[in-house]
Short mmCIF file of C-alpha atoms in Angstrom, two decimals:
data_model
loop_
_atom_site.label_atom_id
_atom_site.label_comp_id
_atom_site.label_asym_id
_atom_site.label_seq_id
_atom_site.Cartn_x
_atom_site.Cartn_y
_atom_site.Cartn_z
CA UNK A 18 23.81 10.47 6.68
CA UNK A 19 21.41 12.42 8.59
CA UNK A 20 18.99 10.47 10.99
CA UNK A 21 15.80 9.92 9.90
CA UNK A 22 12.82 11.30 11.30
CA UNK A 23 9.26 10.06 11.33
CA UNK A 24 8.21 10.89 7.89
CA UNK A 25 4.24 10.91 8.69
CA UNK A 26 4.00 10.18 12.39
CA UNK A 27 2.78 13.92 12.95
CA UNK A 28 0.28 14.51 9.86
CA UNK A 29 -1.04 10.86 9.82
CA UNK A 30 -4.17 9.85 12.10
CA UNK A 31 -3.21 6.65 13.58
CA UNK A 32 -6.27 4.86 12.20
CA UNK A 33 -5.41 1.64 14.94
CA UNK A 34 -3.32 2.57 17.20
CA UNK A 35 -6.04 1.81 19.87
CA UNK A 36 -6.10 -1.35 17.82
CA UNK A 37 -2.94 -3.22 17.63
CA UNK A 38 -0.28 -3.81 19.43
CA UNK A 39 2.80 -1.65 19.00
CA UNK A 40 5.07 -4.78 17.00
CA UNK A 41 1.74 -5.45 14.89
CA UNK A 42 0.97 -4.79 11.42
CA UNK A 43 -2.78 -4.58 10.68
CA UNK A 44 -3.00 -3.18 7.66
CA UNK A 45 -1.71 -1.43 4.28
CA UNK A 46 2.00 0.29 5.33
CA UNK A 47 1.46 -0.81 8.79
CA UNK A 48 -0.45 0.63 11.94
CA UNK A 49 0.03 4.32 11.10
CA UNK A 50 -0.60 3.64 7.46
CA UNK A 51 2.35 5.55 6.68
CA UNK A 52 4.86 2.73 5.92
CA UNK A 53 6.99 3.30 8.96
CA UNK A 54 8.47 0.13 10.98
CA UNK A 55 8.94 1.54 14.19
CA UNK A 56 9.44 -1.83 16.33
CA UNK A 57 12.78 -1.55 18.31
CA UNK A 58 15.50 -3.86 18.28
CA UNK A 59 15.00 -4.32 14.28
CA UNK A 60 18.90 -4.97 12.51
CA UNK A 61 19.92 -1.69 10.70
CA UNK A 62 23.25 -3.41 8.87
CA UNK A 63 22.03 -7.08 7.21
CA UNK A 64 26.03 -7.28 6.25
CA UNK A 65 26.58 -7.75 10.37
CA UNK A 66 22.80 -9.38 11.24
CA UNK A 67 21.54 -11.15 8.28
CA UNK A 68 17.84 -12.14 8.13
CA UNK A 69 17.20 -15.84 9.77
CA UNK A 70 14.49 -17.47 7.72
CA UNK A 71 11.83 -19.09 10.63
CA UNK A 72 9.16 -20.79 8.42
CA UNK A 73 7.85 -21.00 5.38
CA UNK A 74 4.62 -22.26 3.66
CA UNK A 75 2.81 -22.51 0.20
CA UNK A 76 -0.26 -20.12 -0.47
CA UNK A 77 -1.26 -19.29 -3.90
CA UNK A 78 -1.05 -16.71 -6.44
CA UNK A 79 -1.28 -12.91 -5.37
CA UNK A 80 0.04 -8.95 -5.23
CA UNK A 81 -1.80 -8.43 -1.99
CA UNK A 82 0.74 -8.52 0.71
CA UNK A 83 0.21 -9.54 4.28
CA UNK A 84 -1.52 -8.42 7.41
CA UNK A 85 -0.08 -9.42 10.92
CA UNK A 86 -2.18 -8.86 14.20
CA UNK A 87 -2.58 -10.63 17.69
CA UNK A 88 0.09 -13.35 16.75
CA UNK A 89 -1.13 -14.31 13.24
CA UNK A 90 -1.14 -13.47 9.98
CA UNK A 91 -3.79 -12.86 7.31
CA UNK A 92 -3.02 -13.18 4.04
CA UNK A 93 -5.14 -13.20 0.45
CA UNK A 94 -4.45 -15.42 -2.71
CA UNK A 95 -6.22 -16.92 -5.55
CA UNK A 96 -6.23 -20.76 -6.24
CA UNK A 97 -7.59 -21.49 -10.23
CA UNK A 98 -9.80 -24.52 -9.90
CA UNK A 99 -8.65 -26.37 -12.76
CA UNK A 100 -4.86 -26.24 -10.87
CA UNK A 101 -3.15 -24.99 -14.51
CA UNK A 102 -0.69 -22.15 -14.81
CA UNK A 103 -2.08 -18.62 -14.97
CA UNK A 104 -1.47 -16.90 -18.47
CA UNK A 105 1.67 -15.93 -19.55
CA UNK A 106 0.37 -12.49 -21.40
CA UNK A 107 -0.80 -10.77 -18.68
CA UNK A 108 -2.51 -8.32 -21.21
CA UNK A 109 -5.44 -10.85 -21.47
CA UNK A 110 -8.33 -11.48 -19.38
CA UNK A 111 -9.97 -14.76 -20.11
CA UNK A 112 -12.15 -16.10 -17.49
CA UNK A 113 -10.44 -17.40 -15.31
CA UNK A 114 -12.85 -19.24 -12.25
CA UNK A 115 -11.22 -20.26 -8.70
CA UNK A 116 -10.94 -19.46 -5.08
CA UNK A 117 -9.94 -16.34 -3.64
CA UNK A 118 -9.39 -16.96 -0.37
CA UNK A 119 -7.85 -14.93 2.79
CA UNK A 120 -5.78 -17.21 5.30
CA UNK A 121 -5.69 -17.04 8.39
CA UNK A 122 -2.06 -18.66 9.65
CA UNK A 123 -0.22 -18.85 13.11
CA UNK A 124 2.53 -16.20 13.28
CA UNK A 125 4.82 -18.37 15.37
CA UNK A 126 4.21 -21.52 13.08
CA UNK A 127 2.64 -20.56 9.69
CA UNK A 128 0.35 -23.23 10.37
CA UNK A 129 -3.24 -22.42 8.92
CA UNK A 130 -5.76 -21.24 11.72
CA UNK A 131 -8.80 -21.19 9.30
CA UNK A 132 -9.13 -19.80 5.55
CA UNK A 133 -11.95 -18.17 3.78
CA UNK A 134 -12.58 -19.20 0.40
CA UNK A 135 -15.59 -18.31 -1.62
CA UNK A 136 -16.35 -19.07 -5.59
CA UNK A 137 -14.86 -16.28 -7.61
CA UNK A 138 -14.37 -16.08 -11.49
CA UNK A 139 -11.43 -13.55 -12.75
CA UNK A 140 -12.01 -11.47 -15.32
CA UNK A 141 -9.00 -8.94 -15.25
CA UNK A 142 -6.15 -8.05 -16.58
CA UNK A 143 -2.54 -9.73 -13.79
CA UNK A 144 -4.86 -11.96 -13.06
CA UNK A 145 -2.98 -13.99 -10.27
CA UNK A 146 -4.51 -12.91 -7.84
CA UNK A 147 -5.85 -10.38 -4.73
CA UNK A 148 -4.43 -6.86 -4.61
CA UNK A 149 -5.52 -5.97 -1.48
CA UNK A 150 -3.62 -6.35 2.14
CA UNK A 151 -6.84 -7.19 4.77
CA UNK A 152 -7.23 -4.55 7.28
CA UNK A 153 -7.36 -6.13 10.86
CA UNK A 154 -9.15 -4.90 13.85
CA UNK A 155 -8.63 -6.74 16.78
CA UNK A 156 -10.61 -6.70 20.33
CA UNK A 157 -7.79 -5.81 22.64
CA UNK A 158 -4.81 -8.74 21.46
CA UNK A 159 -7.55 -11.02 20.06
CA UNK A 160 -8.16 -13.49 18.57
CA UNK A 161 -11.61 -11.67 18.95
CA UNK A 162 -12.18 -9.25 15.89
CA UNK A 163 -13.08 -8.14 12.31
CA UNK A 164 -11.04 -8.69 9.07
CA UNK A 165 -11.85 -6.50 6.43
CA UNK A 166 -11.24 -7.74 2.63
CA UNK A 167 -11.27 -5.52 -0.88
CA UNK A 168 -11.34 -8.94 -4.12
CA UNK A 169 -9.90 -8.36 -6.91
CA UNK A 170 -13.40 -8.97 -8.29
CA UNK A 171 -15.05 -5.93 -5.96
CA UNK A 172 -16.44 -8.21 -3.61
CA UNK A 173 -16.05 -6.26 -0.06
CA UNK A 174 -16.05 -8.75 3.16
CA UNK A 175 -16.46 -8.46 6.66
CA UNK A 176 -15.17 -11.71 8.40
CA UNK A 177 -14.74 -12.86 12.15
CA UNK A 178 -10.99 -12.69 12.85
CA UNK A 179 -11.05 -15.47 15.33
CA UNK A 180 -12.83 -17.91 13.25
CA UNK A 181 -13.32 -16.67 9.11
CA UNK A 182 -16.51 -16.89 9.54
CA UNK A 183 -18.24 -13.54 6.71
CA UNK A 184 -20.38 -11.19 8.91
CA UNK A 185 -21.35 -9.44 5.83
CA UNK A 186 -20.12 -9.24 2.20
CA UNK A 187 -21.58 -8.02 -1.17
CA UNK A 188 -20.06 -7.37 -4.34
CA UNK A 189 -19.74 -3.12 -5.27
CA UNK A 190 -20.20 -3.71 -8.85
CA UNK A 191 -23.40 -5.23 -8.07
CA UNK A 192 -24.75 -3.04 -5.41
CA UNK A 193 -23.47 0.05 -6.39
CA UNK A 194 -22.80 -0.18 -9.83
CA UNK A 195 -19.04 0.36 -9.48
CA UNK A 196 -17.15 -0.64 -13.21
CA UNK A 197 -14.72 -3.20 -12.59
CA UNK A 198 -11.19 -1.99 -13.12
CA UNK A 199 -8.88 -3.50 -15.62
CA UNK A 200 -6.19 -4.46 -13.12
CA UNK A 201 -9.00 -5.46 -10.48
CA UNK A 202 -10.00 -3.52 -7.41
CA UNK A 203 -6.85 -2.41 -5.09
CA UNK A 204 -8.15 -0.11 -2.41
CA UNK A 205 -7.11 -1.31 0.70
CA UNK A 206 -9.95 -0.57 3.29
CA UNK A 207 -9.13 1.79 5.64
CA UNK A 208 -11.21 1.68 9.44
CA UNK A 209 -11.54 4.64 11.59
CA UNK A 210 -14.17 4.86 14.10
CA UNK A 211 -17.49 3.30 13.36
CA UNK A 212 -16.69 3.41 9.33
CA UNK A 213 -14.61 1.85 6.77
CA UNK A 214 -13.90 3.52 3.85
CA UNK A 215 -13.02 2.19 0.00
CA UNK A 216 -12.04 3.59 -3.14
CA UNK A 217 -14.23 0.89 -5.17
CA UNK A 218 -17.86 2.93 -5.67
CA UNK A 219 -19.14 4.32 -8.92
CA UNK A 220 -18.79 6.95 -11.29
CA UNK A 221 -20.66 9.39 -9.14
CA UNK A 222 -19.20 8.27 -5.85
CA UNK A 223 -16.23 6.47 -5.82
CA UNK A 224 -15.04 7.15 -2.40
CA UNK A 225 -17.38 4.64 -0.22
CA UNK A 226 -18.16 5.36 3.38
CA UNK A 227 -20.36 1.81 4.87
CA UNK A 228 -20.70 1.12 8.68
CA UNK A 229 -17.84 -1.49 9.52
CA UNK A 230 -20.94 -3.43 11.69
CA UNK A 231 -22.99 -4.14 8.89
CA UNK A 232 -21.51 -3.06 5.67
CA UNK A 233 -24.43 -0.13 5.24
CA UNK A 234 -23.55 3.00 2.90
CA UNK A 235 -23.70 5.69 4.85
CA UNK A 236 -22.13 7.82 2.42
CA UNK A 237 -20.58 7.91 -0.97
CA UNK A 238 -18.06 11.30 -2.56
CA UNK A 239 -15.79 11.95 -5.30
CA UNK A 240 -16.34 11.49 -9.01
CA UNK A 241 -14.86 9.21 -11.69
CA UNK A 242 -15.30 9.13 -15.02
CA UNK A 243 -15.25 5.17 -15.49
CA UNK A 244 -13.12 3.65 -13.40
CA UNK A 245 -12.23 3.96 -9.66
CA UNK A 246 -8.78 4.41 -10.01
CA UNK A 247 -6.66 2.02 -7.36
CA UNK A 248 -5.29 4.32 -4.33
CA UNK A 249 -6.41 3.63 -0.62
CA UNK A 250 -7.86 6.42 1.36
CA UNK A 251 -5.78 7.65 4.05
CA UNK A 252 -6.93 10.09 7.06
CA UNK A 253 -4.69 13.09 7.34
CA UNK A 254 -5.15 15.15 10.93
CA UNK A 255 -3.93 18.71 11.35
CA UNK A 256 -4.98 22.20 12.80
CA UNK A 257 -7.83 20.22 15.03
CA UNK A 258 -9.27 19.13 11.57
CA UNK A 259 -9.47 15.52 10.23
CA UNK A 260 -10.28 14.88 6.59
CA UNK A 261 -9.93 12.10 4.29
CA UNK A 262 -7.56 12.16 1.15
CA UNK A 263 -8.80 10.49 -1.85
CA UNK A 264 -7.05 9.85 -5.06
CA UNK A 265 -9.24 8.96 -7.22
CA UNK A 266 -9.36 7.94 -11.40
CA UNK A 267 -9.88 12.10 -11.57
CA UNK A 268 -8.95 14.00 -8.80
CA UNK A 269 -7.37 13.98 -5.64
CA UNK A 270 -9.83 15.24 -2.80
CA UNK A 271 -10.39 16.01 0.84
CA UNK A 272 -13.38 14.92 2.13
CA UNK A 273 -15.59 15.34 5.55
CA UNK A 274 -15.16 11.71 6.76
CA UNK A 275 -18.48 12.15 9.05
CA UNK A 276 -20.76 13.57 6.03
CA UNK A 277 -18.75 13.02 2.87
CA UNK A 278 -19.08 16.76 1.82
CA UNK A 279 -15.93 17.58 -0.12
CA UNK A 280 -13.93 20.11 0.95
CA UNK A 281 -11.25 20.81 -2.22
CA UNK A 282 -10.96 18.75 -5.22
CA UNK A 283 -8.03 19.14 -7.37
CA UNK A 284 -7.62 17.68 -10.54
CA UNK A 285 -5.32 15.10 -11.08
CA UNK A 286 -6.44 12.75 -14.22
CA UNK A 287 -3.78 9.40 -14.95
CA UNK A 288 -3.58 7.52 -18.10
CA UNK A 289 -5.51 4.05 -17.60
CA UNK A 290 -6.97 5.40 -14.08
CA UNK A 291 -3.63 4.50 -12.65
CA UNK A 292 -4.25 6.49 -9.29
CA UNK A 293 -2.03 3.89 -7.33
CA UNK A 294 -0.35 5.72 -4.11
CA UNK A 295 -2.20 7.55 -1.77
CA UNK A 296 -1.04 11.03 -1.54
CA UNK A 297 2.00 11.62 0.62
CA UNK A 298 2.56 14.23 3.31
CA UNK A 299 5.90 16.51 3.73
CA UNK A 300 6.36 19.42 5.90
CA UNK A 301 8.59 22.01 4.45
CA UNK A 302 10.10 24.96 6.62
CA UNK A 303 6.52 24.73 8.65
CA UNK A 304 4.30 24.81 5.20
CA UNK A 305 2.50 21.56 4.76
CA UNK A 306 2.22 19.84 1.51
CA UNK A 307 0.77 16.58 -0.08
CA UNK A 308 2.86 14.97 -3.05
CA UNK A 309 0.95 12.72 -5.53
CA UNK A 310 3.47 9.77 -7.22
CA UNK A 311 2.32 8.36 -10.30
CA UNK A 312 2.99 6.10 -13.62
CA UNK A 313 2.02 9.34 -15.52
CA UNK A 314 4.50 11.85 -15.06
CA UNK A 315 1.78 14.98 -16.00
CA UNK A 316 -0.27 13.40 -13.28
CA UNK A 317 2.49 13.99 -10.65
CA UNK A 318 1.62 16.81 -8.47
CA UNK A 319 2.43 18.65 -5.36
CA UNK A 320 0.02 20.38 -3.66
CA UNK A 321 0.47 23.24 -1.09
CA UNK A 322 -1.78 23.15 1.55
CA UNK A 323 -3.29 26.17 3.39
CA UNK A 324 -3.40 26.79 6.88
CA UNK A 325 -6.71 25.79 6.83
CA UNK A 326 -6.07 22.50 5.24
CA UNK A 327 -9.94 21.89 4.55
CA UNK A 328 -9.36 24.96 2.14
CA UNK A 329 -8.24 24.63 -1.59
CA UNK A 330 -4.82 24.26 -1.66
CA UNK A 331 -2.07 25.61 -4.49
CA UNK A 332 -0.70 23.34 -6.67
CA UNK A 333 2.85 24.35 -6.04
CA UNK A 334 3.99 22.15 -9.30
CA UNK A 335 3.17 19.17 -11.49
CA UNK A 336 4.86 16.80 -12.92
CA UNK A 337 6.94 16.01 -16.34
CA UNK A 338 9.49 13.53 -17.43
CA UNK A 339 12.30 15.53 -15.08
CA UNK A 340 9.98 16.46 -12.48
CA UNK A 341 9.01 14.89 -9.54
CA UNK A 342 8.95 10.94 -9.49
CA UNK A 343 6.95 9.40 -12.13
CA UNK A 344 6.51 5.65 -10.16
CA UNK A 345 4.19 2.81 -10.34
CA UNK A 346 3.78 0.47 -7.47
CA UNK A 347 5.82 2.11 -5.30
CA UNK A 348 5.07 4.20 -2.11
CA UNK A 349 7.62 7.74 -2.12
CA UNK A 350 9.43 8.44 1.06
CA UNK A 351 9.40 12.47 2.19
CA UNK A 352 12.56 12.12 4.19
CA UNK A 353 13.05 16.09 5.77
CA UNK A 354 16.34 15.61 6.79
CA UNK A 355 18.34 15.06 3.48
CA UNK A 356 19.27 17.96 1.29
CA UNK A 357 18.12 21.41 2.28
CA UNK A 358 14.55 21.14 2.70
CA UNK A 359 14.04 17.59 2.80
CA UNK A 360 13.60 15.10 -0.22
CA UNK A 361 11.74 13.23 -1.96
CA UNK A 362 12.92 9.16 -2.82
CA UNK A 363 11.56 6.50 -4.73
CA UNK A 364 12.01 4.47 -7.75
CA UNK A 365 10.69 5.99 -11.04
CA UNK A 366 9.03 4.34 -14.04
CA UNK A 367 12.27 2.25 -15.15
CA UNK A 368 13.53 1.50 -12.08
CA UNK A 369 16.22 4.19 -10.96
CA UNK A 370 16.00 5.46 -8.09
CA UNK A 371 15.55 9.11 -7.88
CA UNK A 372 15.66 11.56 -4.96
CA UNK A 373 13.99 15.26 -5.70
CA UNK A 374 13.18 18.58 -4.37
CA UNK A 375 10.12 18.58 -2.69
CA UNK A 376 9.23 22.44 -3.55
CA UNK A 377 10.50 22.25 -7.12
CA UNK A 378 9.95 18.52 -8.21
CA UNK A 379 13.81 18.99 -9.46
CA UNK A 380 15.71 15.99 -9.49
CA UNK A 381 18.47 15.93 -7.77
CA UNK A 382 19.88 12.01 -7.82
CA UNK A 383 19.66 9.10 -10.20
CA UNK A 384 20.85 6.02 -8.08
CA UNK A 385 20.51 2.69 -10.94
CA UNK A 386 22.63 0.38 -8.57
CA UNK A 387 19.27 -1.89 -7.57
CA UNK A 388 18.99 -2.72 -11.53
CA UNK A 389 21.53 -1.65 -13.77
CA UNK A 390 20.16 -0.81 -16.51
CA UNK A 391 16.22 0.57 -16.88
CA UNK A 392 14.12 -1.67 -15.61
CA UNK A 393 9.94 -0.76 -17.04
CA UNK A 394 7.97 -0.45 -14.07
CA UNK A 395 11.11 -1.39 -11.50
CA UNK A 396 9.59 -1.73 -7.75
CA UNK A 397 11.43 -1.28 -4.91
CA UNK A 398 9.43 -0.88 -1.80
CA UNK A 399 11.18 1.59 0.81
CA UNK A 400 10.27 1.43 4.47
CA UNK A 401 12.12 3.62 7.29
CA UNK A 402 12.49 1.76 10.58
CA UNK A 403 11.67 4.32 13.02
CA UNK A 404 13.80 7.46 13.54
CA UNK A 405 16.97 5.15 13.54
CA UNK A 406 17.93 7.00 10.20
CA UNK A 407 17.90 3.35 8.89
CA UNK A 408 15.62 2.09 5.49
CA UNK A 409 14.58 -1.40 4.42
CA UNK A 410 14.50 -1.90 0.51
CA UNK A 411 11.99 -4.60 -0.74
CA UNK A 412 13.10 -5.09 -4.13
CA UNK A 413 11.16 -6.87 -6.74
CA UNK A 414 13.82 -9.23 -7.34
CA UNK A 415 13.29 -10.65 -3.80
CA UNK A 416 16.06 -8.82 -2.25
CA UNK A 417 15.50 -7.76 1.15
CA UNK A 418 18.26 -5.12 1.63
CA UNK A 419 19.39 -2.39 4.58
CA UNK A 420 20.85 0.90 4.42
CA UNK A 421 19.79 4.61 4.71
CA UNK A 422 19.01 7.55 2.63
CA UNK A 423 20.76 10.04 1.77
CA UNK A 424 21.92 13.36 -0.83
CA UNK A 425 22.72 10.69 -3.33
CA UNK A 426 19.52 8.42 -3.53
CA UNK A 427 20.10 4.79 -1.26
CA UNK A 428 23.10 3.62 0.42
CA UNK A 429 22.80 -0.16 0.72
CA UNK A 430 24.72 -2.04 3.38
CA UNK A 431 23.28 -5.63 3.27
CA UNK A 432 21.21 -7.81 1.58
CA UNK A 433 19.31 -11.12 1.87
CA UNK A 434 17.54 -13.05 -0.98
CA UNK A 435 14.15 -14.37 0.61
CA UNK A 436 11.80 -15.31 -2.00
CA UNK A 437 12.06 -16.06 -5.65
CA UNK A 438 10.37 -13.43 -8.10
CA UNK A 439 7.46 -15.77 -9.54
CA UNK A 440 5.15 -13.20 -10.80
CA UNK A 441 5.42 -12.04 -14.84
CA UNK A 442 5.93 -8.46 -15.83
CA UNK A 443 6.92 -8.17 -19.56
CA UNK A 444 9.86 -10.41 -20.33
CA UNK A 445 10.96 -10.97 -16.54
CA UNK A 446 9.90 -12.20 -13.18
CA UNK A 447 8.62 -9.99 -10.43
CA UNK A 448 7.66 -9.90 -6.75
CA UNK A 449 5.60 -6.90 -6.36
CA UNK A 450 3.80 -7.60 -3.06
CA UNK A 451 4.97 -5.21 0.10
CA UNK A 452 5.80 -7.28 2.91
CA UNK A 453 4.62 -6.90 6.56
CA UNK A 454 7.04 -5.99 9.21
CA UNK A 455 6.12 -7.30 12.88
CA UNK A 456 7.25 -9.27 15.49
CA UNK A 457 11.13 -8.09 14.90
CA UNK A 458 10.24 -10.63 11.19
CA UNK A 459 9.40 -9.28 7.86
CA UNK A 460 6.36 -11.86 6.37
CA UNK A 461 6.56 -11.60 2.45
CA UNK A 462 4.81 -13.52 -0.24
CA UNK A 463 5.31 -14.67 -3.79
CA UNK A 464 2.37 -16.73 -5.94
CA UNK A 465 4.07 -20.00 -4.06
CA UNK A 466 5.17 -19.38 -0.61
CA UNK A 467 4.72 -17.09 2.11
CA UNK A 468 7.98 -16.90 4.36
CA UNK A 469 8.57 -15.26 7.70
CA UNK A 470 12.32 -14.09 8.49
CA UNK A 471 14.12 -13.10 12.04
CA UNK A 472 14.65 -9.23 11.99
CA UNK A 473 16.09 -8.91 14.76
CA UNK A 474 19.36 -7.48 15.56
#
């Protein structure tokens, strides 16, 4: 096995950096946004330093994992008032009236610091809770800061970080006439500079630029036909030139993130306005490209970018049944030093594993060993620690496994069962929440419990 290099940490902005301390992680796949784990002194082999559970408390229902910043952790969930059990066909959407809150808990203890915890009806489709990690911006290592919140509802918060306490909050389908997605809104916020930016506007803007201070539009870009769609932004940096990258319902964009003028626009439509990943960057021989993962396999696509990346770029090949990766939940992995070029891994649509080309989309490994047999919608969440050549599987059984990538899809060389799978998916149990990976610990929820476990090697 080849080692593995930083799959994003030179096309990535780092949004926080300035933000968080190096073991924290403030937001959606960590400080970098790119779902690296770069803390030293993580185990690489779970078979020779198993996990060490260090607490663990109840919270309630969610798929929004964790934030962890300044020593504690924030983390969403959704408490029904009457106290029954949520639906078991997750196809319906009654109304469904509760609290969604966002904890604040001590990262040392998991004793609760303060919680949040407004009035909030449900009217979706999975309806156990938030989808969206909070983004965390602290004022040197805190407590002092701003927590920024995406409901499964639409309703977009600003709170205090030291104390809960909103600074501003509205709801987008009310104030900008956003239509509330079937699955609920799932665009983690993303922060850079005086902005924070959302996937959760309307038809004629989805892409939402407000003023982090006060929660004023400044901007709005991007068109849907209905619905949103559910990928986060993320800021991509190269040549001297930032833009944003924006996946939404339609199309997957690059847009000025001072004016919201959009540079290129490609189109990239998904069934049921599943835009879930946020494109992923892979650099090729010295050509850069952006890979889009989703449910749909004609809505994979793999864009070549020009030199100019604020210029159109070639679509370099899209997507079909034995092209590309054809995932749901899960985030891909561009790992450049497996195969020739560089590959592509990440679970497909039933759960195998698949590793593939980057400049064909050709698959070149089927790896079933996390499942067996097919497994609809199977989620495994992969996360590279570092450049230690070293992975960490999240799988939705609530397995969390070490090992590496390689030719043949994932080598596994340890596992630890953490949490029980309490969330329903078809005729089985699921945990598909991505943990948080700080303080040498991975913090992972279920609808039940959120648990912290000892990392370190």
């Amino acid at each position: 096995m080849r080692s593995l290099p930083l799959p994003l940490a030179a096309l990535v902005a780092a949004a926080f950096s300035p933000l968080a301390l190096a073991d924290d992680w403030p937001q959606w796949l960590g400080p970098q946004r790119d779902g690296v784990y770069r803390e030293s002194g993580v185990a690489t082999d779970f078979s020779k330093s198993p996990p060490k559970e260090l607490w663990r408390v109840p919270v309630g229902g969610g798929y929004a994992g964790p934030a962890v910043a300044g020593g504690r952790v924030f983390v969403p969930d959704f408490v029904l008032n009457d106290a029954g059990a949520f639906p078991e066909n997750q196809f319906s959407n009654p109304d469904l009236p509760g609290r969604e809150r966002v904890l604040c808990l001590d990262a040392a203890t998991g004793e609760t610091v303060w919680e949040y915890a407004p009035q909030v009806t449900y009217r979706i489709q999975y309806p156990a809770g938030p989808r969206v990690t909070p983004t965390v911006e602290l004022e040197g290592d805190g407590p002092a800061g701003r927590v920024y919140f995406l409901g499964g509802m639409g309703d977009l918060v600003c709170l205090d970080a030291a104390t809960g306490k909103k600074a501003w909050g509205y709801n987008v389908t009310e104030k900008y006439g956003a239509q509330q997605p079937i699955w609920g809104f799932a665009s983690h916020p993303l922060v850079d500079g005086e902005n924070l930016y959302v996937i959760a506007g309307p038809a004629d803007g989805p892409l939402l630029c407000v003023n982090k201070a006060t929660g004023e539009l400044k901007w709005k870009a991007c068109t849907a036909e209905d619905e949103c769609g559910y990928a986060p932004p993320v800021m991509y940096e190269r040549a001297g030139k930032k833009m944003l990258l924006a996946w939404t319902a339609e199309s997957v964009n690059a847009v000025d993130p001072a004016t919201g003028k959009v540079h290129w626009s490609v189109p990239a439509a998904v069934s049921f306005n599943m835009s879930i990943a946020h494109p992923i960057p892979a650099t090729v021989d010295g050509a850069h490209y952006l890979y889009c993962m989703s449910h749909d396999p004609t809505a994979v696509v793999m864009l070549k970018l020009a030199d100019d990346p604020t210029a159109k770029p070639e679509v370099l090949w899209r997507g079909d049944q034995r092209t590309g990766m054809n995932g749901v939940m899960n985030t891909p992995v561009f790992d450049a030093s497996a195969g020739e070029e560089g590959l592509l891994f990440s679970p497909d649509r039933n759960g195998v594993f698949v590793a593939a080309d980057p400049l064909t989309g050709e698959q070149v490994a089927e790896d079933r060993q996390f499942f067996g047999s097919a497994t609809t919608w199977g989620t495994i969440f992969t996360t590279p620690l570092g450049d230690t050549g070293a992975v960490l599987f999240a799988v939705e059984t609530g397995e969390l496994q070490s090992g590496s990538l390689s030719d043949e899809g994932a080598e596994v060389n340890g596992s630890a069962k953490v949490l029980e799978p309490t969330q329903i998916a078809g005729n089985r149990r699921v945990l598909w929440v991505h943990p948080a990976y700080a303080m040498k610990s991975a913090f992972w929820r279920n609808d039940k419990e959120l648990v912290r476990v000892d990392l370190a090697e």
